[in-house]
């Protein structure tokens, strides 16, 4: 029954930055592993970044050093700071949890000149 709402996507030029937000309908970030995923045109959904209840993080190799996952438990909100964006980052971005497993609508990111 937990719902996720993603926002913050848009059109940005290569090298630019965006900050995505994910708001959950409940205080669940402190007790569940959370993750950002993305799905590029013609490709399957992939895991981008994860954050544990204890705050540890990990990233897919293609975004290491450029993306940062974080959360604000009091606001039931998770973030993905995206820097040095590349055209290959173009995708619809989703947040979810392996435990909750409920997909929202995602937010579209387009990196293009």
PDB file of N, CA and C in Angstrom:
ATOM      1  N   UNK A   1       0.812  -1.212   0.000  1.00  0.00           N
ATOM      2  CA  UNK A   1       0.000   0.000   0.000  1.00  0.00           C
ATOM      3  C   UNK A   1       0.848   1.265   0.000  1.00  0.00           C
ATOM      4  N   UNK A   2       2.152   1.122   0.207  1.00  0.00           N
ATOM      5  CA  UNK A   2       3.039   2.275   0.154  1.00  0.00           C
ATOM      6  C   UNK A   2       3.171   2.729  -1.294  1.00  0.00           C
ATOM      7  N   UNK A   3       3.031   4.023  -1.504  1.00  0.00           N
ATOM      8  CA  UNK A   3       3.147   4.608  -2.830  1.00  0.00           C
ATOM      9  C   UNK A   3       4.393   5.478  -2.915  1.00  0.00           C
ATOM     10  N   UNK A   4       4.985   5.520  -4.108  1.00  0.00           N
ATOM     11  CA  UNK A   4       6.153   6.354  -4.362  1.00  0.00           C
ATOM     12  C   UNK A   4       5.842   7.331  -5.483  1.00  0.00           C
ATOM     13  N   UNK A   5       6.263   8.576  -5.300  1.00  0.00           N
ATOM     14  CA  UNK A   5       6.079   9.605  -6.306  1.00  0.00           C
ATOM     15  C   UNK A   5       7.431  10.223  -6.623  1.00  0.00           C
ATOM     16  N   UNK A   6       7.870  10.051  -7.867  1.00  0.00           N
ATOM     17  CA  UNK A   6       9.149  10.591  -8.317  1.00  0.00           C
ATOM     18  C   UNK A   6       8.935  11.950  -8.986  1.00  0.00           C
ATOM     19  N   UNK A   7       9.923  12.818  -8.862  1.00  0.00           N
ATOM     20  CA  UNK A   7       9.855  14.124  -9.501  1.00  0.00           C
ATOM     21  C   UNK A   7      11.263  14.667  -9.701  1.00  0.00           C
ATOM     22  N   UNK A   8      11.366  15.746 -10.460  1.00  0.00           N
ATOM     23  CA  UNK A   8      12.642  16.416 -10.651  1.00  0.00           C
ATOM     24  C   UNK A   8      13.291  16.198 -11.996  1.00  0.00           C
ATOM     25  N   UNK A   9      12.717  15.341 -12.827  1.00  0.00           N
ATOM     26  CA  UNK A   9      13.283  15.098 -14.136  1.00  0.00           C
ATOM     27  C   UNK A   9      13.068  16.266 -15.073  1.00  0.00           C
ATOM     28  N   UNK A  10      13.673  16.163 -16.250  1.00  0.00           N
ATOM     29  CA  UNK A  10      13.540  17.211 -17.236  1.00  0.00           C
ATOM     30  C   UNK A  10      14.576  17.090 -18.326  1.00  0.00           C
ATOM     31  N   UNK A  11      14.671  18.135 -19.130  1.00  0.00           N
ATOM     32  CA  UNK A  11      15.631  18.201 -20.223  1.00  0.00           C
ATOM     33  C   UNK A  11      16.857  18.986 -19.769  1.00  0.00           C
ATOM     34  N   UNK A  12      18.027  18.405 -19.958  1.00  0.00           N
ATOM     35  CA  UNK A  12      19.266  19.047 -19.543  1.00  0.00           C
ATOM     36  C   UNK A  12      20.345  18.766 -20.583  1.00  0.00           C
ATOM     37  N   UNK A  13      21.258  19.711 -20.757  1.00  0.00           N
ATOM     38  CA  UNK A  13      22.357  19.526 -21.699  1.00  0.00           C
ATOM     39  C   UNK A  13      23.450  18.654 -21.094  1.00  0.00           C
ATOM     40  N   UNK A  14      24.224  17.975 -21.939  1.00  0.00           N
ATOM     41  CA  UNK A  14      25.343  17.181 -21.419  1.00  0.00           C
ATOM     42  C   UNK A  14      26.245  18.010 -20.514  1.00  0.00           C
ATOM     43  N   UNK A  15      26.659  17.409 -19.408  1.00  0.00           N
ATOM     44  CA  UNK A  15      27.474  18.107 -18.429  1.00  0.00           C
ATOM     45  C   UNK A  15      26.679  18.802 -17.350  1.00  0.00           C
ATOM     46  N   UNK A  16      25.372  18.884 -17.512  1.00  0.00           N
ATOM     47  CA  UNK A  16      24.524  19.534 -16.542  1.00  0.00           C
ATOM     48  C   UNK A  16      24.168  18.650 -15.374  1.00  0.00           C
ATOM     49  N   UNK A  17      23.307  19.169 -14.497  1.00  0.00           N
ATOM     50  CA  UNK A  17      22.923  18.467 -13.278  1.00  0.00           C
ATOM     51  C   UNK A  17      21.417  18.505 -13.065  1.00  0.00           C
ATOM     52  N   UNK A  18      20.921  17.480 -12.386  1.00  0.00           N
ATOM     53  CA  UNK A  18      19.540  17.409 -11.943  1.00  0.00           C
ATOM     54  C   UNK A  18      19.505  16.736 -10.582  1.00  0.00           C
ATOM     55  N   UNK A  19      18.498  17.066  -9.792  1.00  0.00           N
ATOM     56  CA  UNK A  19      18.286  16.396  -8.516  1.00  0.00           C
ATOM     57  C   UNK A  19      16.883  15.816  -8.498  1.00  0.00           C
ATOM     58  N   UNK A  20      16.799  14.494  -8.450  1.00  0.00           N
ATOM     59  CA  UNK A  20      15.528  13.802  -8.420  1.00  0.00           C
ATOM     60  C   UNK A  20      15.066  13.582  -6.985  1.00  0.00           C
ATOM     61  N   UNK A  21      13.751  13.578  -6.786  1.00  0.00           N
ATOM     62  CA  UNK A  21      13.170  13.327  -5.473  1.00  0.00           C
ATOM     63  C   UNK A  21      12.194  12.174  -5.540  1.00  0.00           C
ATOM     64  N   UNK A  22      12.074  11.459  -4.441  1.00  0.00           N
ATOM     65  CA  UNK A  22      11.130  10.351  -4.306  1.00  0.00           C
ATOM     66  C   UNK A  22      10.464  10.474  -2.952  1.00  0.00           C
ATOM     67  N   UNK A  23       9.157  10.694  -2.955  1.00  0.00           N
ATOM     68  CA  UNK A  23       8.394  10.831  -1.720  1.00  0.00           C
ATOM     69  C   UNK A  23       7.563   9.575  -1.504  1.00  0.00           C
ATOM     70  N   UNK A  24       7.657   9.001  -0.323  1.00  0.00           N
ATOM     71  CA  UNK A  24       6.900   7.810   0.030  1.00  0.00           C
ATOM     72  C   UNK A  24       5.731   8.166   0.941  1.00  0.00           C
ATOM     73  N   UNK A  25       4.654   7.407   0.808  1.00  0.00           N
ATOM     74  CA  UNK A  25       3.466   7.627   1.629  1.00  0.00           C
ATOM     75  C   UNK A  25       3.575   6.866   2.948  1.00  0.00           C
ATOM     76  N   UNK A  26       4.634   7.143   3.683  1.00  0.00           N
ATOM     77  CA  UNK A  26       4.871   6.485   4.949  1.00  0.00           C
ATOM     78  C   UNK A  26       6.329   6.622   5.345  1.00  0.00           C
ATOM     79  N   UNK A  27       6.597   6.452   6.620  1.00  0.00           N
ATOM     80  CA  UNK A  27       7.965   6.564   7.122  1.00  0.00           C
ATOM     81  C   UNK A  27       8.638   5.208   7.034  1.00  0.00           C
ATOM     82  N   UNK A  28       9.119   4.890   5.846  1.00  0.00           N
ATOM     83  CA  UNK A  28       9.666   3.568   5.578  1.00  0.00           C
ATOM     84  C   UNK A  28      11.152   3.561   5.258  1.00  0.00           C
ATOM     85  N   UNK A  29      11.727   4.722   4.983  1.00  0.00           N
ATOM     86  CA  UNK A  29      13.118   4.756   4.547  1.00  0.00           C
ATOM     87  C   UNK A  29      14.090   4.320   5.635  1.00  0.00           C
ATOM     88  N   UNK A  30      13.732   4.481   6.882  1.00  0.00           N
ATOM     89  CA  UNK A  30      14.628   4.144   7.974  1.00  0.00           C
ATOM     90  C   UNK A  30      14.720   2.645   8.237  1.00  0.00           C
ATOM     91  N   UNK A  31      13.794   1.857   7.705  1.00  0.00           N
ATOM     92  CA  UNK A  31      13.769   0.428   7.987  1.00  0.00           C
ATOM     93  C   UNK A  31      13.874  -0.439   6.741  1.00  0.00           C
ATOM     94  N   UNK A  32      13.926   0.161   5.576  1.00  0.00           N
ATOM     95  CA  UNK A  32      13.987  -0.598   4.330  1.00  0.00           C
ATOM     96  C   UNK A  32      15.135  -0.134   3.446  1.00  0.00           C
ATOM     97  N   UNK A  33      15.714  -1.067   2.732  1.00  0.00           N
ATOM     98  CA  UNK A  33      16.636  -0.717   1.660  1.00  0.00           C
ATOM     99  C   UNK A  33      15.850   0.001   0.570  1.00  0.00           C
ATOM    100  N   UNK A  34      16.387   1.113   0.095  1.00  0.00           N
ATOM    101  CA  UNK A  34      15.754   1.868  -0.975  1.00  0.00           C
ATOM    102  C   UNK A  34      16.697   1.965  -2.166  1.00  0.00           C
ATOM    103  N   UNK A  35      16.111   2.155  -3.339  1.00  0.00           N
ATOM    104  CA  UNK A  35      16.924   2.155  -4.546  1.00  0.00           C
ATOM    105  C   UNK A  35      16.329   3.044  -5.623  1.00  0.00           C
ATOM    106  N   UNK A  36      17.203   3.558  -6.466  1.00  0.00           N
ATOM    107  CA  UNK A  36      16.829   4.217  -7.707  1.00  0.00           C
ATOM    108  C   UNK A  36      17.111   3.274  -8.866  1.00  0.00           C
ATOM    109  N   UNK A  37      16.177   3.222  -9.796  1.00  0.00           N
ATOM    110  CA  UNK A  37      16.305   2.445 -11.014  1.00  0.00           C
ATOM    111  C   UNK A  37      16.102   3.366 -12.217  1.00  0.00           C
ATOM    112  N   UNK A  38      16.479   2.890 -13.392  1.00  0.00           N
ATOM    113  CA  UNK A  38      16.175   3.632 -14.607  1.00  0.00           C
ATOM    114  C   UNK A  38      15.928   2.665 -15.757  1.00  0.00           C
ATOM    115  N   UNK A  39      15.158   3.133 -16.721  1.00  0.00           N
ATOM    116  CA  UNK A  39      14.879   2.353 -17.909  1.00  0.00           C
ATOM    117  C   UNK A  39      15.038   3.254 -19.128  1.00  0.00           C
ATOM    118  N   UNK A  40      16.057   2.972 -19.917  1.00  0.00           N
ATOM    119  CA  UNK A  40      16.325   3.724 -21.132  1.00  0.00           C
ATOM    120  C   UNK A  40      15.483   3.165 -22.277  1.00  0.00           C
ATOM    121  N   UNK A  41      15.255   3.963 -23.321  1.00  0.00           N
ATOM    122  CA  UNK A  41      14.474   3.485 -24.460  1.00  0.00           C
ATOM    123  C   UNK A  41      15.058   2.210 -25.053  1.00  0.00           C
ATOM    124  N   UNK A  42      14.227   1.196 -25.220  1.00  0.00           N
ATOM    125  CA  UNK A  42      14.655  -0.053 -25.812  1.00  0.00           C
ATOM    126  C   UNK A  42      15.475  -0.955 -24.915  1.00  0.00           C
ATOM    127  N   UNK A  43      15.630  -0.599 -23.656  1.00  0.00           N
ATOM    128  CA  UNK A  43      16.421  -1.397 -22.727  1.00  0.00           C
ATOM    129  C   UNK A  43      15.601  -1.783 -21.504  1.00  0.00           C
ATOM    130  N   UNK A  44      16.056  -2.802 -20.790  1.00  0.00           N
ATOM    131  CA  UNK A  44      15.369  -3.225 -19.584  1.00  0.00           C
ATOM    132  C   UNK A  44      15.741  -2.323 -18.418  1.00  0.00           C
ATOM    133  N   UNK A  45      14.913  -2.352 -17.394  1.00  0.00           N
ATOM    134  CA  UNK A  45      15.169  -1.547 -16.214  1.00  0.00           C
ATOM    135  C   UNK A  45      16.429  -2.025 -15.505  1.00  0.00           C
ATOM    136  N   UNK A  46      17.246  -1.077 -15.037  1.00  0.00           N
ATOM    137  CA  UNK A  46      18.462  -1.422 -14.332  1.00  0.00           C
ATOM    138  C   UNK A  46      18.534  -0.707 -12.990  1.00  0.00           C
ATOM    139  N   UNK A  47      19.236  -1.316 -12.058  1.00  0.00           N
ATOM    140  CA  UNK A  47      19.485  -0.713 -10.761  1.00  0.00           C
ATOM    141  C   UNK A  47      20.589   0.327 -10.897  1.00  0.00           C
ATOM    142  N   UNK A  48      20.355   1.519 -10.361  1.00  0.00           N
ATOM    143  CA  UNK A  48      21.311   2.612 -10.461  1.00  0.00           C
ATOM    144  C   UNK A  48      22.044   2.847  -9.151  1.00  0.00           C
ATOM    145  N   UNK A  49      21.312   2.931  -8.050  1.00  0.00           N
ATOM    146  CA  UNK A  49      21.904   3.232  -6.750  1.00  0.00           C
ATOM    147  C   UNK A  49      21.025   2.677  -5.644  1.00  0.00           C
ATOM    148  N   UNK A  50      21.651   2.304  -4.521  1.00  0.00           N
ATOM    149  CA  UNK A  50      20.918   1.790  -3.376  1.00  0.00           C
ATOM    150  C   UNK A  50      21.425   2.455  -2.100  1.00  0.00           C
ATOM    151  N   UNK A  51      20.548   2.510  -1.107  1.00  0.00           N
ATOM    152  CA  UNK A  51      20.924   3.025   0.204  1.00  0.00           C
ATOM    153  C   UNK A  51      20.265   2.150   1.268  1.00  0.00           C
ATOM    154  N   UNK A  52      21.036   1.728   2.257  1.00  0.00           N
ATOM    155  CA  UNK A  52      20.551   0.848   3.306  1.00  0.00           C
ATOM    156  C   UNK A  52      19.976   1.657   4.459  1.00  0.00           C
ATOM    157  N   UNK A  53      19.233   0.999   5.368  1.00  0.00           N
ATOM    158  CA  UNK A  53      18.737   1.718   6.551  1.00  0.00           C
ATOM    159  C   UNK A  53      19.857   2.361   7.359  1.00  0.00           C
ATOM    160  N   UNK A  54      21.031   1.750   7.357  1.00  0.00           N
ATOM    161  CA  UNK A  54      22.164   2.308   8.071  1.00  0.00           C
ATOM    162  C   UNK A  54      22.884   3.422   7.340  1.00  0.00           C
ATOM    163  N   UNK A  55      22.509   3.666   6.088  1.00  0.00           N
ATOM    164  CA  UNK A  55      23.080   4.764   5.337  1.00  0.00           C
ATOM    165  C   UNK A  55      24.174   4.395   4.357  1.00  0.00           C
ATOM    166  N   UNK A  56      24.541   3.126   4.279  1.00  0.00           N
ATOM    167  CA  UNK A  56      25.548   2.729   3.309  1.00  0.00           C
ATOM    168  C   UNK A  56      24.964   2.775   1.900  1.00  0.00           C
ATOM    169  N   UNK A  57      25.804   3.058   0.921  1.00  0.00           N
ATOM    170  CA  UNK A  57      25.346   3.238  -0.453  1.00  0.00           C
ATOM    171  C   UNK A  57      26.194   2.451  -1.427  1.00  0.00           C
ATOM    172  N   UNK A  58      25.644   2.220  -2.607  1.00  0.00           N
ATOM    173  CA  UNK A  58      26.381   1.601  -3.687  1.00  0.00           C
ATOM    174  C   UNK A  58      25.763   2.046  -5.007  1.00  0.00           C
ATOM    175  N   UNK A  59      26.552   1.952  -6.086  1.00  0.00           N
ATOM    176  CA  UNK A  59      26.147   2.471  -7.381  1.00  0.00           C
ATOM    177  C   UNK A  59      26.572   1.539  -8.501  1.00  0.00           C
ATOM    178  N   UNK A  60      25.812   1.586  -9.579  1.00  0.00           N
ATOM    179  CA  UNK A  60      26.243   0.900 -10.780  1.00  0.00           C
ATOM    180  C   UNK A  60      27.497   1.609 -11.310  1.00  0.00           C
ATOM    181  N   UNK A  61      28.393   0.858 -11.921  1.00  0.00           N
ATOM    182  CA  UNK A  61      29.681   1.411 -12.322  1.00  0.00           C
ATOM    183  C   UNK A  61      29.558   2.646 -13.218  1.00  0.00           C
ATOM    184  N   UNK A  62      28.565   2.671 -14.068  1.00  0.00           N
ATOM    185  CA  UNK A  62      28.444   3.744 -15.043  1.00  0.00           C
ATOM    186  C   UNK A  62      28.136   5.108 -14.432  1.00  0.00           C
ATOM    187  N   UNK A  63      27.692   5.155 -13.170  1.00  0.00           N
ATOM    188  CA  UNK A  63      27.351   6.434 -12.548  1.00  0.00           C
ATOM    189  C   UNK A  63      28.234   6.763 -11.355  1.00  0.00           C
ATOM    190  N   UNK A  64      29.146   5.902 -10.996  1.00  0.00           N
ATOM    191  CA  UNK A  64      30.022   6.151  -9.850  1.00  0.00           C
ATOM    192  C   UNK A  64      30.818   7.432 -10.053  1.00  0.00           C
ATOM    193  N   UNK A  65      30.844   8.247  -9.010  1.00  0.00           N
ATOM    194  CA  UNK A  65      31.540   9.514  -9.079  1.00  0.00           C
ATOM    195  C   UNK A  65      30.712  10.651  -9.625  1.00  0.00           C
ATOM    196  N   UNK A  66      29.547  10.343 -10.200  1.00  0.00           N
ATOM    197  CA  UNK A  66      28.686  11.369 -10.770  1.00  0.00           C
ATOM    198  C   UNK A  66      27.349  11.496 -10.047  1.00  0.00           C
ATOM    199  N   UNK A  67      26.802  10.381  -9.557  1.00  0.00           N
ATOM    200  CA  UNK A  67      25.501  10.374  -8.883  1.00  0.00           C
ATOM    201  C   UNK A  67      25.689  10.153  -7.390  1.00  0.00           C
ATOM    202  N   UNK A  68      24.784  10.732  -6.597  1.00  0.00           N
ATOM    203  CA  UNK A  68      24.788  10.545  -5.152  1.00  0.00           C
ATOM    204  C   UNK A  68      23.368  10.285  -4.662  1.00  0.00           C
ATOM    205  N   UNK A  69      23.169   9.154  -3.987  1.00  0.00           N
ATOM    206  CA  UNK A  69      21.877   8.830  -3.406  1.00  0.00           C
ATOM    207  C   UNK A  69      21.873   9.253  -1.938  1.00  0.00           C
ATOM    208  N   UNK A  70      20.762   9.800  -1.486  1.00  0.00           N
ATOM    209  CA  UNK A  70      20.635  10.220  -0.097  1.00  0.00           C
ATOM    210  C   UNK A  70      19.172  10.162   0.307  1.00  0.00           C
ATOM    211  N   UNK A  71      18.910  10.361   1.585  1.00  0.00           N
ATOM    212  CA  UNK A  71      17.531  10.351   2.060  1.00  0.00           C
ATOM    213  C   UNK A  71      17.367  11.288   3.242  1.00  0.00           C
ATOM    214  N   UNK A  72      16.115  11.697   3.458  1.00  0.00           N
ATOM    215  CA  UNK A  72      15.726  12.484   4.611  1.00  0.00           C
ATOM    216  C   UNK A  72      14.556  11.736   5.239  1.00  0.00           C
ATOM    217  N   UNK A  73      14.842  10.951   6.263  1.00  0.00           N
ATOM    218  CA  UNK A  73      13.821  10.084   6.850  1.00  0.00           C
ATOM    219  C   UNK A  73      12.639  10.874   7.421  1.00  0.00           C
ATOM    220  N   UNK A  74      12.914  12.017   8.011  1.00  0.00           N
ATOM    221  CA  UNK A  74      11.854  12.818   8.611  1.00  0.00           C
ATOM    222  C   UNK A  74      10.858  13.313   7.572  1.00  0.00           C
ATOM    223  N   UNK A  75      11.314  13.476   6.334  1.00  0.00           N
ATOM    224  CA  UNK A  75      10.451  13.957   5.258  1.00  0.00           C
ATOM    225  C   UNK A  75       9.971  12.837   4.345  1.00  0.00           C
ATOM    226  N   UNK A  76      10.306  11.595   4.670  1.00  0.00           N
ATOM    227  CA  UNK A  76       9.932  10.442   3.841  1.00  0.00           C
ATOM    228  C   UNK A  76      10.366  10.636   2.394  1.00  0.00           C
ATOM    229  N   UNK A  77      11.546  11.185   2.216  1.00  0.00           N
ATOM    230  CA  UNK A  77      12.008  11.565   0.891  1.00  0.00           C
ATOM    231  C   UNK A  77      13.413  11.039   0.624  1.00  0.00           C
ATOM    232  N   UNK A  78      13.612  10.550  -0.588  1.00  0.00           N
ATOM    233  CA  UNK A  78      14.907  10.103  -1.054  1.00  0.00           C
ATOM    234  C   UNK A  78      15.297  10.944  -2.261  1.00  0.00           C
ATOM    235  N   UNK A  79      16.603  11.112  -2.461  1.00  0.00           N
ATOM    236  CA  UNK A  79      17.093  11.961  -3.529  1.00  0.00           C
ATOM    237  C   UNK A  79      18.143  11.240  -4.374  1.00  0.00           C
ATOM    238  N   UNK A  80      18.279  11.707  -5.591  1.00  0.00           N
ATOM    239  CA  UNK A  80      19.370  11.281  -6.453  1.00  0.00           C
ATOM    240  C   UNK A  80      19.952  12.529  -7.106  1.00  0.00           C
ATOM    241  N   UNK A  81      21.117  12.954  -6.630  1.00  0.00           N
ATOM    242  CA  UNK A  81      21.824  14.073  -7.229  1.00  0.00           C
ATOM    243  C   UNK A  81      22.613  13.556  -8.411  1.00  0.00           C
ATOM    244  N   UNK A  82      22.367  14.125  -9.584  1.00  0.00           N
ATOM    245  CA  UNK A  82      22.967  13.665 -10.825  1.00  0.00           C
ATOM    246  C   UNK A  82      23.808  14.788 -11.408  1.00  0.00           C
ATOM    247  N   UNK A  83      25.113  14.586 -11.462  1.00  0.00           N
ATOM    248  CA  UNK A  83      26.040  15.569 -12.006  1.00  0.00           C
ATOM    249  C   UNK A  83      26.734  15.019 -13.244  1.00  0.00           C
ATOM    250  N   UNK A  84      27.316  15.927 -14.015  1.00  0.00           N
ATOM    251  CA  UNK A  84      28.059  15.552 -15.223  1.00  0.00           C
ATOM    252  C   UNK A  84      27.253  14.606 -16.094  1.00  0.00           C
ATOM    253  N   UNK A  85      26.024  14.963 -16.346  1.00  0.00           N
ATOM    254  CA  UNK A  85      25.108  14.083 -17.072  1.00  0.00           C
ATOM    255  C   UNK A  85      25.566  13.850 -18.508  1.00  0.00           C
ATOM    256  N   UNK A  86      25.327  12.637 -18.967  1.00  0.00           N
ATOM    257  CA  UNK A  86      25.686  12.205 -20.310  1.00  0.00           C
ATOM    258  C   UNK A  86      24.438  11.786 -21.063  1.00  0.00           C
ATOM    259  N   UNK A  87      24.476  11.812 -22.391  1.00  0.00           N
ATOM    260  CA  UNK A  87      23.314  11.348 -23.158  1.00  0.00           C
ATOM    261  C   UNK A  87      22.873   9.933 -22.786  1.00  0.00           C
ATOM    262  N   UNK A  88      23.800   9.070 -22.411  1.00  0.00           N
ATOM    263  CA  UNK A  88      23.464   7.701 -22.037  1.00  0.00           C
ATOM    264  C   UNK A  88      22.684   7.616 -20.734  1.00  0.00           C
ATOM    265  N   UNK A  89      22.601   8.716 -19.990  1.00  0.00           N
ATOM    266  CA  UNK A  89      21.794   8.750 -18.776  1.00  0.00           C
ATOM    267  C   UNK A  89      20.313   8.979 -19.068  1.00  0.00           C
ATOM    268  N   UNK A  90      19.981   9.254 -20.309  1.00  0.00           N
ATOM    269  CA  UNK A  90      18.590   9.465 -20.692  1.00  0.00           C
ATOM    270  C   UNK A  90      17.763   8.223 -20.379  1.00  0.00           C
ATOM    271  N   UNK A  91      16.713   8.400 -19.587  1.00  0.00           N
ATOM    272  CA  UNK A  91      15.890   7.277 -19.153  1.00  0.00           C
ATOM    273  C   UNK A  91      14.747   7.799 -18.294  1.00  0.00           C
ATOM    274  N   UNK A  92      13.808   6.914 -18.005  1.00  0.00           N
ATOM    275  CA  UNK A  92      12.811   7.173 -16.978  1.00  0.00           C
ATOM    276  C   UNK A  92      13.354   6.610 -15.673  1.00  0.00           C
ATOM    277  N   UNK A  93      13.384   7.424 -14.638  1.00  0.00           N
ATOM    278  CA  UNK A  93      13.954   7.036 -13.358  1.00  0.00           C
ATOM    279  C   UNK A  93      12.848   6.721 -12.353  1.00  0.00           C
ATOM    280  N   UNK A  94      13.028   5.616 -11.618  1.00  0.00           N
ATOM    281  CA  UNK A  94      12.054   5.148 -10.645  1.00  0.00           C
ATOM    282  C   UNK A  94      12.725   4.924  -9.292  1.00  0.00           C
ATOM    283  N   UNK A  95      11.961   5.071  -8.229  1.00  0.00           N
ATOM    284  CA  UNK A  95      12.418   4.633  -6.920  1.00  0.00           C
ATOM    285  C   UNK A  95      11.554   3.469  -6.455  1.00  0.00           C
ATOM    286  N   UNK A  96      12.134   2.607  -5.615  1.00  0.00           N
ATOM    287  CA  UNK A  96      11.413   1.442  -5.131  1.00  0.00           C
ATOM    288  C   UNK A  96      12.199   0.800  -3.993  1.00  0.00           C
ATOM    289  N   UNK A  97      11.637  -0.238  -3.431  1.00  0.00           N
ATOM    290  CA  UNK A  97      12.266  -1.040  -2.392  1.00  0.00           C
ATOM    291  C   UNK A  97      12.031  -2.505  -2.696  1.00  0.00           C
ATOM    292  N   UNK A  98      13.043  -3.360  -2.542  1.00  0.00           N
ATOM    293  CA  UNK A  98      12.826  -4.789  -2.766  1.00  0.00           C
ATOM    294  C   UNK A  98      11.750  -5.374  -1.866  1.00  0.00           C
ATOM    295  N   UNK A  99      11.562  -4.800  -0.691  1.00  0.00           N
ATOM    296  CA  UNK A  99      10.559  -5.299   0.240  1.00  0.00           C
ATOM    297  C   UNK A  99       9.162  -4.836  -0.165  1.00  0.00           C
ATOM    298  N   UNK A 100       9.035  -3.571  -0.507  1.00  0.00           N
ATOM    299  CA  UNK A 100       7.724  -3.011  -0.835  1.00  0.00           C
ATOM    300  C   UNK A 100       7.312  -3.370  -2.261  1.00  0.00           C
ATOM    301  N   UNK A 101       8.230  -3.241  -3.201  1.00  0.00           N
ATOM    302  CA  UNK A 101       8.026  -3.654  -4.586  1.00  0.00           C
ATOM    303  C   UNK A 101       6.766  -3.050  -5.198  1.00  0.00           C
ATOM    304  N   UNK A 102       6.699  -1.733  -5.207  1.00  0.00           N
ATOM    305  CA  UNK A 102       5.576  -1.023  -5.812  1.00  0.00           C
ATOM    306  C   UNK A 102       6.133   0.087  -6.700  1.00  0.00           C
ATOM    307  N   UNK A 103       5.811   0.031  -7.978  1.00  0.00           N
ATOM    308  CA  UNK A 103       6.364   0.966  -8.950  1.00  0.00           C
ATOM    309  C   UNK A 103       5.469   2.172  -9.144  1.00  0.00           C
ATOM    310  N   UNK A 104       6.080   3.352  -9.118  1.00  0.00           N
ATOM    311  CA  UNK A 104       5.368   4.576  -9.427  1.00  0.00           C
ATOM    312  C   UNK A 104       5.429   4.873 -10.915  1.00  0.00           C
ATOM    313  N   UNK A 105       5.142   6.116 -11.282  1.00  0.00           N
ATOM    314  CA  UNK A 105       5.152   6.501 -12.689  1.00  0.00           C
ATOM    315  C   UNK A 105       6.535   6.869 -13.198  1.00  0.00           C
ATOM    316  N   UNK A 106       7.456   7.142 -12.295  1.00  0.00           N
ATOM    317  CA  UNK A 106       8.795   7.530 -12.692  1.00  0.00           C
ATOM    318  C   UNK A 106       8.864   8.988 -13.105  1.00  0.00           C
ATOM    319  N   UNK A 107      10.083   9.452 -13.335  1.00  0.00           N
ATOM    320  CA  UNK A 107      10.294  10.805 -13.835  1.00  0.00           C
ATOM    321  C   UNK A 107      11.315  10.743 -14.963  1.00  0.00           C
ATOM    322  N   UNK A 108      11.019  11.409 -16.063  1.00  0.00           N
ATOM    323  CA  UNK A 108      11.835  11.295 -17.269  1.00  0.00           C
ATOM    324  C   UNK A 108      12.996  12.276 -17.260  1.00  0.00           C
ATOM    325  N   UNK A 109      14.174  11.759 -17.578  1.00  0.00           N
ATOM    326  CA  UNK A 109      15.382  12.560 -17.715  1.00  0.00           C
ATOM    327  C   UNK A 109      15.862  12.443 -19.156  1.00  0.00           C
ATOM    328  N   UNK A 110      16.039  13.581 -19.810  1.00  0.00           N
ATOM    329  CA  UNK A 110      16.551  13.613 -21.180  1.00  0.00           C
ATOM    330  C   UNK A 110      17.802  14.477 -21.194  1.00  0.00           C
ATOM    331  N   UNK A 111      18.904  13.888 -21.602  1.00  0.00           N
ATOM    332  CA  UNK A 111      20.180  14.599 -21.690  1.00  0.00           C
ATOM    333  C   UNK A 111      20.512  14.763 -23.163  1.00  0.00           C
ATOM    334  N   UNK A 112      20.431  15.987 -23.641  1.00  0.00           N
ATOM    335  CA  UNK A 112      20.606  16.243 -25.066  1.00  0.00           C
ATOM    336  C   UNK A 112      20.963  17.698 -25.298  1.00  0.00           C
ATOM    337  N   UNK A 113      21.680  17.947 -26.403  1.00  0.00           N
ATOM    338  CA  UNK A 113      21.995  19.306 -26.806  1.00  0.00           C
ATOM    339  C   UNK A 113      20.885  19.905 -27.652  1.00  0.00           C
TER     340      UNK A 113
END
